[in-house]
Short mmCIF file of C-alpha atoms and ligand atoms in Angstrom, two decimals:
data_model
loop_
_atom_site.label_atom_id
_atom_site.label_comp_id
_atom_site.label_asym_id
_atom_site.label_seq_id
_atom_site.Cartn_x
_atom_site.Cartn_y
_atom_site.Cartn_z
CA MET V 25 100.66 188.10 -32.54
CA LYS V 26 98.58 189.45 -29.67
CA PHE V 27 97.39 186.08 -28.39
CA ASP V 28 100.48 183.91 -28.81
CA ARG V 29 100.38 182.96 -25.12
CA ARG V 30 97.17 181.05 -25.84
CA VAL V 31 98.92 178.90 -28.44
CA GLU V 32 100.75 175.75 -27.39
CA GLU V 33 102.82 173.58 -29.72
CA VAL V 34 101.92 170.06 -28.62
CA GLN V 35 104.17 168.23 -31.04
CA ALA V 36 106.36 169.13 -34.02
CA PHE V 37 106.75 167.10 -37.19
CA ASP V 38 107.87 168.73 -40.39
CA LYS V 39 106.05 167.34 -43.41
CA ALA V 40 104.45 168.45 -46.66
CA GLY V 41 100.73 169.00 -46.85
CA LYS V 42 97.99 170.44 -49.04
CA TYR V 43 96.36 172.64 -46.39
CA ILE V 44 96.34 173.90 -42.82
CA LEU V 45 93.75 171.89 -40.91
CA TYR V 46 91.69 173.44 -38.13
CA TRP V 47 89.90 170.64 -36.26
CA MET V 48 87.09 172.63 -34.63
CA GLN V 49 86.32 170.56 -31.58
CA GLY V 50 85.34 172.81 -28.67
CA ALA V 51 84.72 176.30 -30.08
CA PHE V 52 81.85 175.99 -32.53
CA ARG V 53 81.78 179.61 -33.60
CA THR V 54 83.51 181.97 -35.99
CA ARG V 55 83.54 185.09 -33.80
CA TYR V 56 86.19 185.59 -31.13
CA ASN V 57 87.67 182.23 -32.01
CA HIS V 58 91.44 182.42 -31.44
CA SER V 59 91.95 178.94 -32.93
CA LEU V 60 90.33 179.92 -36.19
CA GLU V 61 92.35 183.14 -36.32
CA TYR V 62 95.57 181.28 -35.61
CA ALA V 63 94.78 178.78 -38.37
CA LYS V 64 94.13 181.69 -40.77
CA TYR V 65 97.42 183.26 -39.74
CA LEU V 66 99.33 180.03 -40.42
CA SER V 67 97.63 179.49 -43.71
CA ASN V 68 98.61 182.97 -44.90
CA LYS V 69 102.16 182.46 -43.65
CA GLN V 70 102.56 179.06 -45.29
CA PHE V 71 100.69 180.02 -48.51
CA LEU V 72 98.38 177.06 -48.02
CA PRO V 73 94.59 176.97 -47.98
CA LEU V 74 92.73 176.56 -44.72
CA LEU V 75 90.34 173.69 -44.14
CA VAL V 76 88.07 173.64 -41.11
CA LEU V 77 86.91 170.19 -40.06
CA VAL V 78 84.06 169.31 -37.71
CA VAL V 79 83.73 165.62 -36.86
CA VAL V 80 80.21 164.63 -35.84
CA ASP V 81 80.50 161.45 -33.79
CA PHE V 82 76.98 160.25 -32.99
CA SER V 83 78.42 157.64 -30.59
CA TYR V 84 79.93 160.42 -28.43
CA PRO V 85 79.63 159.46 -24.72
CA GLU V 86 76.40 160.69 -23.12
CA GLY V 87 75.20 162.28 -26.37
CA ASN V 88 71.46 162.09 -27.09
CA PHE V 89 68.74 163.56 -29.28
CA ARG V 90 68.49 166.74 -27.18
CA SER V 91 72.18 167.55 -27.03
CA PHE V 92 72.87 166.66 -30.67
CA LYS V 93 69.97 168.82 -31.86
CA PHE V 94 71.44 171.84 -30.09
CA PHE V 95 74.92 171.00 -31.35
CA LEU V 96 73.87 170.64 -35.00
CA GLU V 97 71.84 173.86 -34.88
CA GLY V 98 75.06 175.59 -33.87
CA LEU V 99 76.90 174.04 -36.81
CA LYS V 100 74.50 175.64 -39.23
CA ASP V 101 75.73 179.10 -38.14
CA VAL V 102 79.35 177.95 -38.43
CA SER V 103 78.90 176.52 -41.90
CA ASP V 104 77.00 179.58 -43.23
CA GLU V 105 79.53 182.01 -41.82
CA LEU V 106 82.67 180.18 -43.01
CA THR V 107 81.20 179.67 -46.46
CA SER V 108 80.42 183.38 -46.70
CA GLN V 109 84.04 184.11 -45.75
CA LYS V 110 85.16 181.67 -48.49
CA ILE V 111 86.83 179.33 -46.00
CA GLY V 112 86.46 175.61 -46.68
CA ILE V 113 84.49 173.63 -44.10
CA ASP V 114 83.96 169.87 -43.96
CA MET V 115 81.46 168.28 -41.56
CA VAL V 116 81.99 164.57 -41.50
CA VAL V 117 80.18 161.83 -39.57
CA GLY V 118 82.21 159.14 -37.79
CA ARG V 119 84.58 158.44 -34.92
CA PHE V 120 87.17 161.14 -34.29
CA GLN V 121 90.20 158.93 -34.93
CA ASP V 122 88.81 157.42 -38.14
CA VAL V 123 87.66 160.67 -39.68
CA LEU V 124 90.78 162.60 -38.73
CA ARG V 125 93.37 160.15 -40.06
CA PRO V 126 93.06 160.95 -43.83
CA TYR V 127 92.65 164.66 -43.14
CA ILE V 128 95.82 164.71 -41.08
CA GLU V 129 97.69 162.76 -43.77
CA ASN V 130 96.94 165.54 -46.24
CA ALA V 131 97.56 168.45 -43.88
CA LYS V 132 100.80 170.24 -43.14
CA ILE V 133 99.82 171.47 -39.68
CA MET V 134 96.83 170.83 -37.44
CA VAL V 135 95.34 173.50 -35.16
CA THR V 136 92.68 172.59 -32.61
CA ASP V 137 90.86 173.95 -29.55
CA LYS V 138 92.28 173.22 -26.14
CA SER V 139 90.19 170.88 -23.97
CA TYR V 140 89.68 171.05 -20.21
CA LEU V 141 88.12 167.67 -19.34
CA PRO V 142 90.41 164.67 -18.69
CA ASN V 143 88.56 162.29 -21.05
CA LEU V 144 88.88 164.77 -23.93
CA ILE V 145 92.49 165.65 -23.11
CA ASN V 146 93.41 161.94 -23.09
CA MET V 147 91.51 161.20 -26.27
CA LYS V 148 93.23 164.06 -28.09
CA ASN V 149 96.68 163.08 -26.80
CA THR V 150 96.12 159.57 -28.16
CA ILE V 151 95.15 160.96 -31.55
CA TYR V 152 98.20 163.25 -31.65
CA GLY V 153 100.48 160.35 -30.70
CA GLU V 154 99.13 158.21 -33.53
CA ASN V 155 99.68 160.85 -36.21
CA LYS V 156 102.90 162.45 -37.37
CA ILE V 157 102.00 166.08 -37.71
CA THR V 158 102.71 169.40 -36.02
CA VAL V 159 99.85 170.19 -33.65
CA TYR V 160 98.94 173.52 -32.04
CA GLN V 161 96.29 173.71 -29.34
CA VAL V 162 94.70 177.09 -28.74
CA ASP V 163 93.01 178.10 -25.49
CA THR V 164 90.03 180.03 -26.83
CA ASN V 165 87.11 179.21 -24.54
CA LEU V 166 88.39 181.01 -21.45
CA VAL V 167 89.07 184.65 -20.78
CA LEU V 168 92.41 183.70 -19.24
CA PRO V 169 94.29 180.70 -20.66
CA VAL V 170 93.93 177.95 -18.05
CA ASN V 171 97.64 177.40 -17.44
CA LEU V 172 98.39 181.12 -17.24
CA ALA V 173 95.69 181.65 -14.64
CA SER V 174 97.36 179.05 -12.45
CA PRO V 175 99.79 176.12 -12.83
CA LYS V 176 97.90 173.96 -10.29
CA ARG V 177 94.50 173.02 -8.92
CA GLU V 178 93.27 176.00 -6.95
CA TYR V 179 91.75 175.60 -3.52
CA ALA V 180 88.75 177.91 -3.87
CA ALA V 181 87.44 181.06 -5.54
CA TYR V 182 89.36 183.27 -3.14
CA THR V 183 92.69 181.73 -4.19
CA ILE V 184 92.14 182.00 -7.96
CA ARG V 185 90.29 185.35 -7.98
CA PRO V 186 93.33 187.62 -7.48
CA LYS V 187 95.32 185.66 -10.08
CA ILE V 188 92.54 186.05 -12.63
CA LEU V 189 91.78 189.68 -11.91
CA LYS V 190 95.45 190.62 -12.16
CA HIS V 191 95.65 189.59 -15.83
CA LEU V 192 92.02 189.98 -16.87
CA GLU V 193 92.34 193.26 -18.74
CA GLU V 194 95.36 192.08 -20.71
CA HIS V 195 93.76 188.83 -21.89
CA ARG V 196 90.26 190.02 -22.59
CA HIS V 197 91.77 192.38 -25.15
CA ASP V 198 94.29 189.99 -26.70
CA PHE V 199 92.01 188.96 -29.57
CA GLU V 200 93.29 189.67 -33.08
CA GLU V 201 91.61 188.98 -36.43
CA PHE V 202 93.38 187.96 -39.63
CA LYS V 203 92.12 188.33 -43.15
CA TYR V 204 92.14 185.00 -44.97
CA ASN V 205 93.98 185.17 -48.29
CA GLY V 206 93.91 181.51 -49.32
CA ALA V 207 91.86 179.47 -51.76
CA PHE V 208 88.32 178.29 -51.01
CA LEU V 209 88.24 174.51 -50.62
CA HIS V 210 84.81 173.31 -51.60
CA PRO V 211 82.81 172.25 -48.51
CA LYS V 212 81.79 168.67 -47.84
CA ILE V 213 78.81 168.59 -45.48
CA GLU V 214 77.56 165.12 -44.59
CA ILE V 215 74.75 166.36 -42.34
CA ASP V 216 71.44 167.70 -43.51
CA LEU V 217 71.56 170.94 -41.55
CA ASP V 218 68.23 172.09 -43.01
CA ASN V 219 66.42 169.03 -41.63
CA ILE V 220 68.15 168.41 -38.34
CA GLU V 221 65.36 166.43 -36.66
CA ASN V 222 65.14 164.02 -39.61
CA GLU V 223 68.89 163.63 -39.56
CA LEU V 224 68.78 162.78 -35.85
CA ILE V 225 65.94 160.27 -36.24
CA ARG V 226 68.09 158.43 -38.78
CA GLN V 227 70.90 158.19 -36.19
CA ASN V 228 68.83 156.22 -33.65
CA LEU V 229 70.02 158.28 -30.70
CA ILE V 230 68.78 157.88 -27.13
CA PHE V 231 65.65 160.00 -27.15
CA VAL V 232 65.49 162.98 -24.81
CA SER V 233 62.92 165.53 -25.98
CA PRO V 234 64.37 168.79 -27.35
CA ALA V 235 64.70 171.66 -24.87
CA PRO V 236 63.37 175.15 -25.64
CA TYR V 237 66.75 176.59 -26.68
CA VAL V 238 68.11 176.71 -30.21
CA GLY V 239 71.85 176.24 -30.62
CA GLY V 240 74.27 178.55 -32.39
CA TYR V 241 75.89 181.96 -32.24
CA LYS V 242 72.84 183.89 -33.46
CA GLU V 243 70.65 182.55 -30.66
CA ALA V 244 73.41 183.07 -28.12
CA LYS V 245 73.64 186.71 -29.18
CA LYS V 246 69.84 187.11 -28.87
CA ASN V 247 70.04 185.80 -25.30
CA LEU V 248 72.95 188.09 -24.55
CA ASP V 249 71.12 191.15 -25.93
CA ASP V 250 68.01 190.25 -23.94
CA PHE V 251 70.11 189.86 -20.81
CA ILE V 252 71.87 193.19 -21.31
CA GLY V 253 68.67 195.04 -22.19
CA ASN V 254 66.27 193.58 -19.64
CA LYS V 255 68.00 191.64 -16.88
CA LEU V 256 71.48 192.90 -16.07
CA LYS V 257 70.11 195.77 -13.97
CA TYR V 258 68.50 193.25 -11.60
CA TYR V 259 71.27 190.65 -11.61
CA LYS V 260 72.89 191.21 -8.24
CA ASP V 261 69.63 191.43 -6.30
CA PHE V 262 67.45 188.87 -8.06
CA ARG V 263 69.70 186.26 -9.68
CA SER V 264 68.89 183.80 -6.89
CA ASP V 265 65.10 184.07 -7.13
CA PRO V 266 63.77 180.97 -8.97
CA ASN V 267 60.56 182.81 -9.90
CA LYS V 268 62.40 185.51 -11.80
CA ASP V 269 64.29 184.69 -14.95
CA ILE V 270 67.21 186.98 -14.02
CA GLU V 271 69.89 184.81 -15.58
CA SER V 272 71.54 184.99 -18.97
CA ASN V 273 70.76 181.38 -20.00
CA LEU V 274 74.08 181.45 -21.83
CA SER V 275 75.51 178.30 -20.24
CA PRO V 276 74.45 175.93 -23.07
CA TYR V 277 76.02 178.29 -25.60
CA LEU V 278 79.22 178.57 -23.59
CA HIS V 279 79.32 174.81 -23.25
CA PHE V 280 79.25 174.27 -27.01
CA GLY V 281 81.59 177.20 -27.59
CA ASN V 282 78.87 178.99 -29.61
CA ILE V 283 79.85 182.26 -27.97
CA SER V 284 83.09 183.43 -26.37
CA PRO V 285 83.12 184.63 -22.75
CA ILE V 286 85.33 187.47 -24.00
CA GLU V 287 82.63 188.69 -26.36
CA ILE V 288 80.07 188.48 -23.52
CA LEU V 289 82.30 190.50 -21.23
CA ASN V 290 83.08 193.10 -23.85
CA GLU V 291 79.42 193.56 -24.77
CA LEU V 292 78.51 193.93 -21.12
CA GLU V 293 81.20 196.47 -20.53
CA LYS V 294 79.79 198.72 -23.23
CA VAL V 295 76.64 199.19 -21.16
CA LYS V 296 78.15 198.53 -17.73
CA GLY V 297 75.32 200.37 -15.89
CA ASN V 298 75.47 199.82 -12.16
CA PRO V 299 78.96 198.34 -11.62
CA GLU V 300 77.63 196.06 -8.86
CA ASN V 301 75.60 194.08 -11.40
CA TYR V 302 78.46 193.97 -13.86
CA TYR V 303 80.95 192.70 -11.27
CA SER V 304 78.48 190.22 -9.86
CA PHE V 305 78.08 188.74 -13.36
CA GLN V 306 81.84 188.86 -14.02
CA GLU V 307 82.36 186.88 -10.81
CA GLU V 308 80.19 184.04 -12.22
CA LEU V 309 81.26 184.17 -15.86
CA VAL V 310 84.96 184.56 -15.21
CA VAL V 311 86.01 183.65 -11.66
CA ARG V 312 83.60 180.76 -10.99
CA ARG V 313 83.60 179.40 -14.51
CA GLU V 314 87.39 179.53 -14.82
CA LEU V 315 87.79 177.96 -11.37
CA SER V 316 85.76 175.01 -12.72
CA HIS V 317 88.01 174.73 -15.75
CA ASN V 318 91.07 174.95 -13.51
CA PHE V 319 89.74 172.04 -11.46
CA THR V 320 88.91 169.65 -14.28
CA TYR V 321 92.03 170.57 -16.26
CA TYR V 322 94.30 169.61 -13.36
CA SER V 323 92.32 166.44 -12.46
CA ASN V 324 93.35 163.10 -13.94
CA GLU V 325 89.84 161.71 -13.74
CA LEU V 326 86.40 162.78 -12.55
CA LYS V 327 84.95 159.55 -11.20
CA ASN V 328 86.38 158.89 -7.74
CA LEU V 329 85.31 161.23 -5.00
CA GLU V 330 88.40 160.55 -2.90
CA ASN V 331 90.54 162.07 -5.70
CA LEU V 332 88.20 165.00 -6.18
CA LEU V 333 87.07 166.25 -2.78
CA PRO V 334 89.15 168.02 -0.15
CA SER V 335 90.27 165.66 2.62
CA TRP V 336 88.13 167.38 5.28
CA ALA V 337 84.99 166.65 3.24
CA ILE V 338 85.89 162.99 2.70
CA LYS V 339 86.68 162.62 6.41
CA THR V 340 83.43 164.17 7.57
CA PHE V 341 81.31 162.13 5.13
CA ASP V 342 83.13 158.97 6.33
CA GLU V 343 82.28 159.81 9.91
CA HIS V 344 78.61 160.09 8.97
CA GLU V 345 78.27 157.25 6.48
CA ASP V 346 76.13 155.16 8.83
CA ASP V 347 73.77 158.00 9.75
CA LYS V 348 70.14 157.04 9.25
CA ARG V 349 68.60 158.48 6.08
CA GLU V 350 64.94 159.44 6.51
CA TYR V 351 64.31 158.98 2.78
CA VAL V 352 66.25 156.97 0.23
CA TYR V 353 65.36 157.11 -3.46
CA SER V 354 66.53 155.11 -6.46
CA LEU V 355 67.89 156.72 -9.61
CA GLU V 356 64.56 156.01 -11.35
CA GLU V 357 62.61 157.72 -8.58
CA PHE V 358 64.84 160.77 -8.84
CA GLU V 359 64.61 160.76 -12.61
CA ASP V 360 60.79 160.59 -12.55
CA SER V 361 60.43 163.29 -9.86
CA LYS V 362 58.96 160.81 -7.39
CA THR V 363 60.24 162.12 -4.06
CA HIS V 364 58.11 163.34 -1.13
CA ASP V 365 59.30 166.92 -1.77
CA GLU V 366 57.23 168.86 -4.32
CA ILE V 367 59.88 171.57 -4.55
CA TRP V 368 62.62 169.10 -5.41
CA ASN V 369 60.31 167.33 -7.88
CA ALA V 370 59.70 170.67 -9.60
CA SER V 371 63.44 171.25 -10.00
CA GLN V 372 63.86 167.83 -11.60
CA ARG V 373 60.88 168.53 -13.89
CA GLU V 374 62.55 171.81 -14.83
CA LEU V 375 65.73 169.96 -15.76
CA LYS V 376 63.81 167.52 -17.94
CA LYS V 377 61.69 170.16 -19.61
CA ARG V 378 63.98 173.18 -19.90
CA GLY V 379 67.38 171.51 -20.17
CA LYS V 380 68.73 173.45 -17.18
CA ILE V 381 67.69 174.26 -13.63
CA HIS V 382 67.60 177.73 -12.18
CA ASN V 383 70.97 178.36 -10.54
CA TYR V 384 69.69 178.52 -6.95
CA MET V 385 67.46 175.47 -7.33
CA ARG V 386 70.36 173.58 -8.83
CA MET V 387 72.08 173.74 -5.45
CA TYR V 388 68.95 172.48 -3.67
CA TRP V 389 68.56 169.72 -6.28
CA GLY V 390 72.11 168.52 -5.63
CA LYS V 391 72.13 168.82 -1.84
CA LYS V 392 68.92 166.80 -1.53
CA ILE V 393 70.19 163.99 -3.75
CA ILE V 394 73.05 163.62 -1.26
CA GLU V 395 70.62 163.61 1.67
CA TRP V 396 68.34 160.99 0.09
CA SER V 397 70.96 158.57 -1.28
CA ILE V 398 72.35 155.54 0.52
CA ASN V 399 75.91 156.86 0.23
CA ILE V 400 77.84 159.72 -1.39
CA GLU V 401 79.09 157.59 -4.30
CA ASP V 402 75.51 156.75 -5.37
CA ALA V 403 74.55 160.39 -4.97
CA TYR V 404 77.44 161.54 -7.15
CA ASP V 405 76.69 158.99 -9.87
CA ALA V 406 72.99 159.92 -9.90
CA MET V 407 73.74 163.63 -10.20
CA ILE V 408 76.25 163.17 -13.01
CA TYR V 409 73.86 160.85 -14.85
CA LEU V 410 70.83 163.15 -14.59
CA ASN V 411 72.71 166.40 -15.23
CA ASN V 412 74.63 165.07 -18.20
CA LYS V 413 71.58 163.42 -19.73
CA TYR V 414 69.13 166.31 -19.48
CA ALA V 415 71.10 169.54 -19.09
CA LEU V 416 72.05 171.27 -22.34
CA ASP V 417 75.01 172.71 -20.47
CA GLY V 418 75.92 169.27 -19.04
CA ARG V 419 79.23 167.39 -19.56
CA ASP V 420 81.01 170.66 -18.89
CA PRO V 421 83.72 171.54 -16.32
CA ASN V 422 80.94 173.55 -14.63
CA SER V 423 78.78 170.40 -14.41
CA TYR V 424 81.41 168.43 -12.50
CA VAL V 425 82.44 171.33 -10.29
CA GLY V 426 78.85 172.48 -9.63
CA ILE V 427 77.98 168.95 -8.53
CA LEU V 428 81.17 168.50 -6.51
CA TRP V 429 80.51 171.85 -4.79
CA CYS V 430 77.44 170.19 -3.25
CA PHE V 431 79.92 167.73 -1.65
CA GLY V 432 82.15 170.50 -0.23
CA LEU V 433 84.53 171.26 -3.11
CA HIS V 434 85.71 174.90 -3.13
CA ASP V 435 83.59 175.49 -0.02
CA ARG V 436 84.37 175.76 3.70
CA ALA V 437 83.31 173.69 6.71
CA PHE V 438 80.06 174.46 8.54
CA LYS V 439 78.46 173.39 11.82
CA GLU V 440 78.32 169.59 12.00
CA ARG V 441 74.99 167.85 11.30
CA LYS V 442 73.80 164.39 10.33
CA ILE V 443 74.66 162.80 6.94
CA PHE V 444 76.53 165.93 5.74
CA GLY V 445 78.89 166.25 8.68
CA LYS V 446 80.63 169.59 8.21
CA VAL V 447 79.62 169.99 4.55
CA ARG V 448 77.12 172.80 3.93
CA TRP V 449 73.50 171.67 4.10
CA MET V 450 70.45 173.36 2.57
CA SER V 451 67.13 173.44 4.32
CA LYS V 452 63.74 173.43 2.66
CA GLY V 453 62.47 175.75 5.41
CA SER V 454 64.86 178.55 4.59
CA LEU V 455 64.18 178.15 0.87
CA ILE V 456 60.43 178.58 1.49
CA ARG V 457 61.05 181.59 3.70
CA LYS V 458 63.08 183.27 0.98
CA PHE V 459 60.92 182.62 -2.09
CA ASP V 460 57.29 181.95 -2.97
CA LEU V 461 57.85 178.46 -4.29
CA ASN V 462 54.20 177.70 -5.03
CA LYS V 463 54.71 179.62 -8.22
CA TYR V 464 57.85 177.61 -9.04
CA ILE V 465 56.10 174.31 -8.37
CA LYS V 466 53.25 175.17 -10.75
CA ASN V 467 55.61 176.00 -13.63
C1 FAD R 3 74.45 170.83 -8.84
C2 FAD R 3 74.93 171.84 -9.85
C3 FAD R 3 75.09 171.48 -11.17
C4 FAD R 3 75.54 172.42 -12.11
N1 FAD R 3 75.69 172.01 -13.41
C5 FAD R 3 76.10 172.91 -14.34
C6 FAD R 3 76.26 172.50 -15.69
O1 FAD R 3 76.01 171.34 -16.05
N2 FAD R 3 76.71 173.41 -16.59
C7 FAD R 3 76.97 174.71 -16.23
O2 FAD R 3 77.36 175.50 -17.09
N3 FAD R 3 76.83 175.12 -14.96
C8 FAD R 3 76.40 174.26 -14.00
N4 FAD R 3 76.25 174.69 -12.71
C9 FAD R 3 76.62 176.08 -12.34
C10 FAD R 3 75.47 177.13 -12.50
O3 FAD R 3 74.33 176.67 -11.86
C11 FAD R 3 75.17 177.41 -13.97
O4 FAD R 3 76.35 177.79 -14.63
C12 FAD R 3 74.13 178.51 -14.21
O5 FAD R 3 72.94 178.20 -13.59
C13 FAD R 3 73.93 178.64 -15.72
O6 FAD R 3 72.87 179.47 -16.04
P1 FAD R 3 73.08 180.89 -16.72
O7 FAD R 3 73.96 180.78 -17.89
O8 FAD R 3 71.72 181.45 -16.95
O9 FAD R 3 73.82 181.64 -15.53
P2 FAD R 3 74.18 183.17 -15.31
O10 FAD R 3 73.81 183.49 -13.92
O11 FAD R 3 73.63 184.02 -16.38
O12 FAD R 3 75.78 183.16 -15.35
C14 FAD R 3 76.54 183.42 -16.54
C15 FAD R 3 77.58 182.36 -16.70
O13 FAD R 3 78.44 182.33 -15.58
C16 FAD R 3 78.86 181.00 -15.30
N5 FAD R 3 78.37 180.60 -13.98
C17 FAD R 3 77.26 181.00 -13.33
N6 FAD R 3 77.17 180.40 -12.12
C18 FAD R 3 78.25 179.60 -12.02
C19 FAD R 3 78.74 178.72 -11.01
N7 FAD R 3 78.12 178.57 -9.84
N8 FAD R 3 79.88 178.04 -11.25
C20 FAD R 3 80.55 178.20 -12.40
N9 FAD R 3 80.14 179.03 -13.38
C21 FAD R 3 79.01 179.71 -13.19
C22 FAD R 3 78.20 180.12 -16.35
O14 FAD R 3 79.10 179.91 -17.39
C23 FAD R 3 77.01 180.95 -16.79
O15 FAD R 3 76.57 180.64 -18.09
C24 FAD R 3 75.82 173.76 -11.72
C25 FAD R 3 75.65 174.12 -10.38
C26 FAD R 3 75.21 173.17 -9.45
C27 FAD R 3 75.05 173.59 -8.02
#
């Protein structure tokens, strides 16, 4: 099989079973999904039907109305597509452990998507340990499997880039599709996917108003086509301008695994155009994104800054911890855009309204929270809280690493200044000189 290096046998336990179970947990799509293909392959080999299971746990940490709406919209595409391929799909509401137990009892083998965040990795390991079944994890959400790219936490983009580029061609073409020959197990769908808002109201979730993006593969593909047709040609020169929407807006779709980065790359390559734009995008989609996954995958936890930041950054922040802060805001003031800085307030409004902040403004948003917080721990907690609550692409390896970058992760030391020490600072003055932000503020 072309992608066997993506497949990892986590535990082996020979037992009888009625089907091959694919617990779809991180790759909510049917296209370019190596886990699904591997499950099909096993089911053909074992002469057993395939059953795909999605567990919808409405008590999932940091989940809310906004994020669940996007997630469920994506499930509609999955359910329609699998049903048309005559593959059984169950969508069941409940806690992961509780829902999985009876399914695992009846399965011969379980296949699932590999995770990259410590809380998910630990949760899955607990579930595997409690159940006697052979488990395969498949690395399908990265262009290069995380442990093949590197066996350790990388220092910065320049250390991981050559490792990724060396094997990129090989892995972006390792996808292989299998024709499913097994029986169709009749689907059991416990969610009303035709009335998602009503379904969510019944669940009493924390209310965050829906963002203007619809989840699922079809919408992801529309965004991709729009990007290729209208934006790619400007990407290198204008991706940083907050007034121009020269970004793919694919991050929410990548977060929920609605689209594969391999498909994105392959579609882009067909049109390539000016190679500078293509390689500039590849740098973000592959090098930066996979550096984030490398970091969270090799981190035991994501809460304590002293375990997450390079020692030079911790040292320099320590040396400046008593520096006077000109402004200090509470979490509520940040959340309600009540700072003295209209530009910052606009970026927070963008987060609340759009479910993401323009890439360049995201850096400003983060740097200023550090500058206006009483200490770096409060700043980190506020950023994680706000990003994970409002951003559709939140709770992702990119969320943690994007935020930690503001504190010096994967960056170098700069000229020393107050509060930040040697960590890179961002000035409002230079932002205003670069872009006409009156337009951004009015949006
Ligand atoms: C404080 C802060 C918080 C962030 N939080 C998130 C987050 O919650 N989720 C998230 O996906 N990204 C986050 N980022 C990284 C980056 O801002 C977003 O990935 C990007 O804005 C997503 O928009 P897009 O898909 O239109 O980007 P595009 O420019 O179209 O890029 C395409 C893809 O490349 C990847 N990418 C782009 N920029 C980066 C980057 N700097 N680091 C890693 N991957 C990148 C993303 O997967 C993105 O979808 C954060 C950055 C900062 C500074």
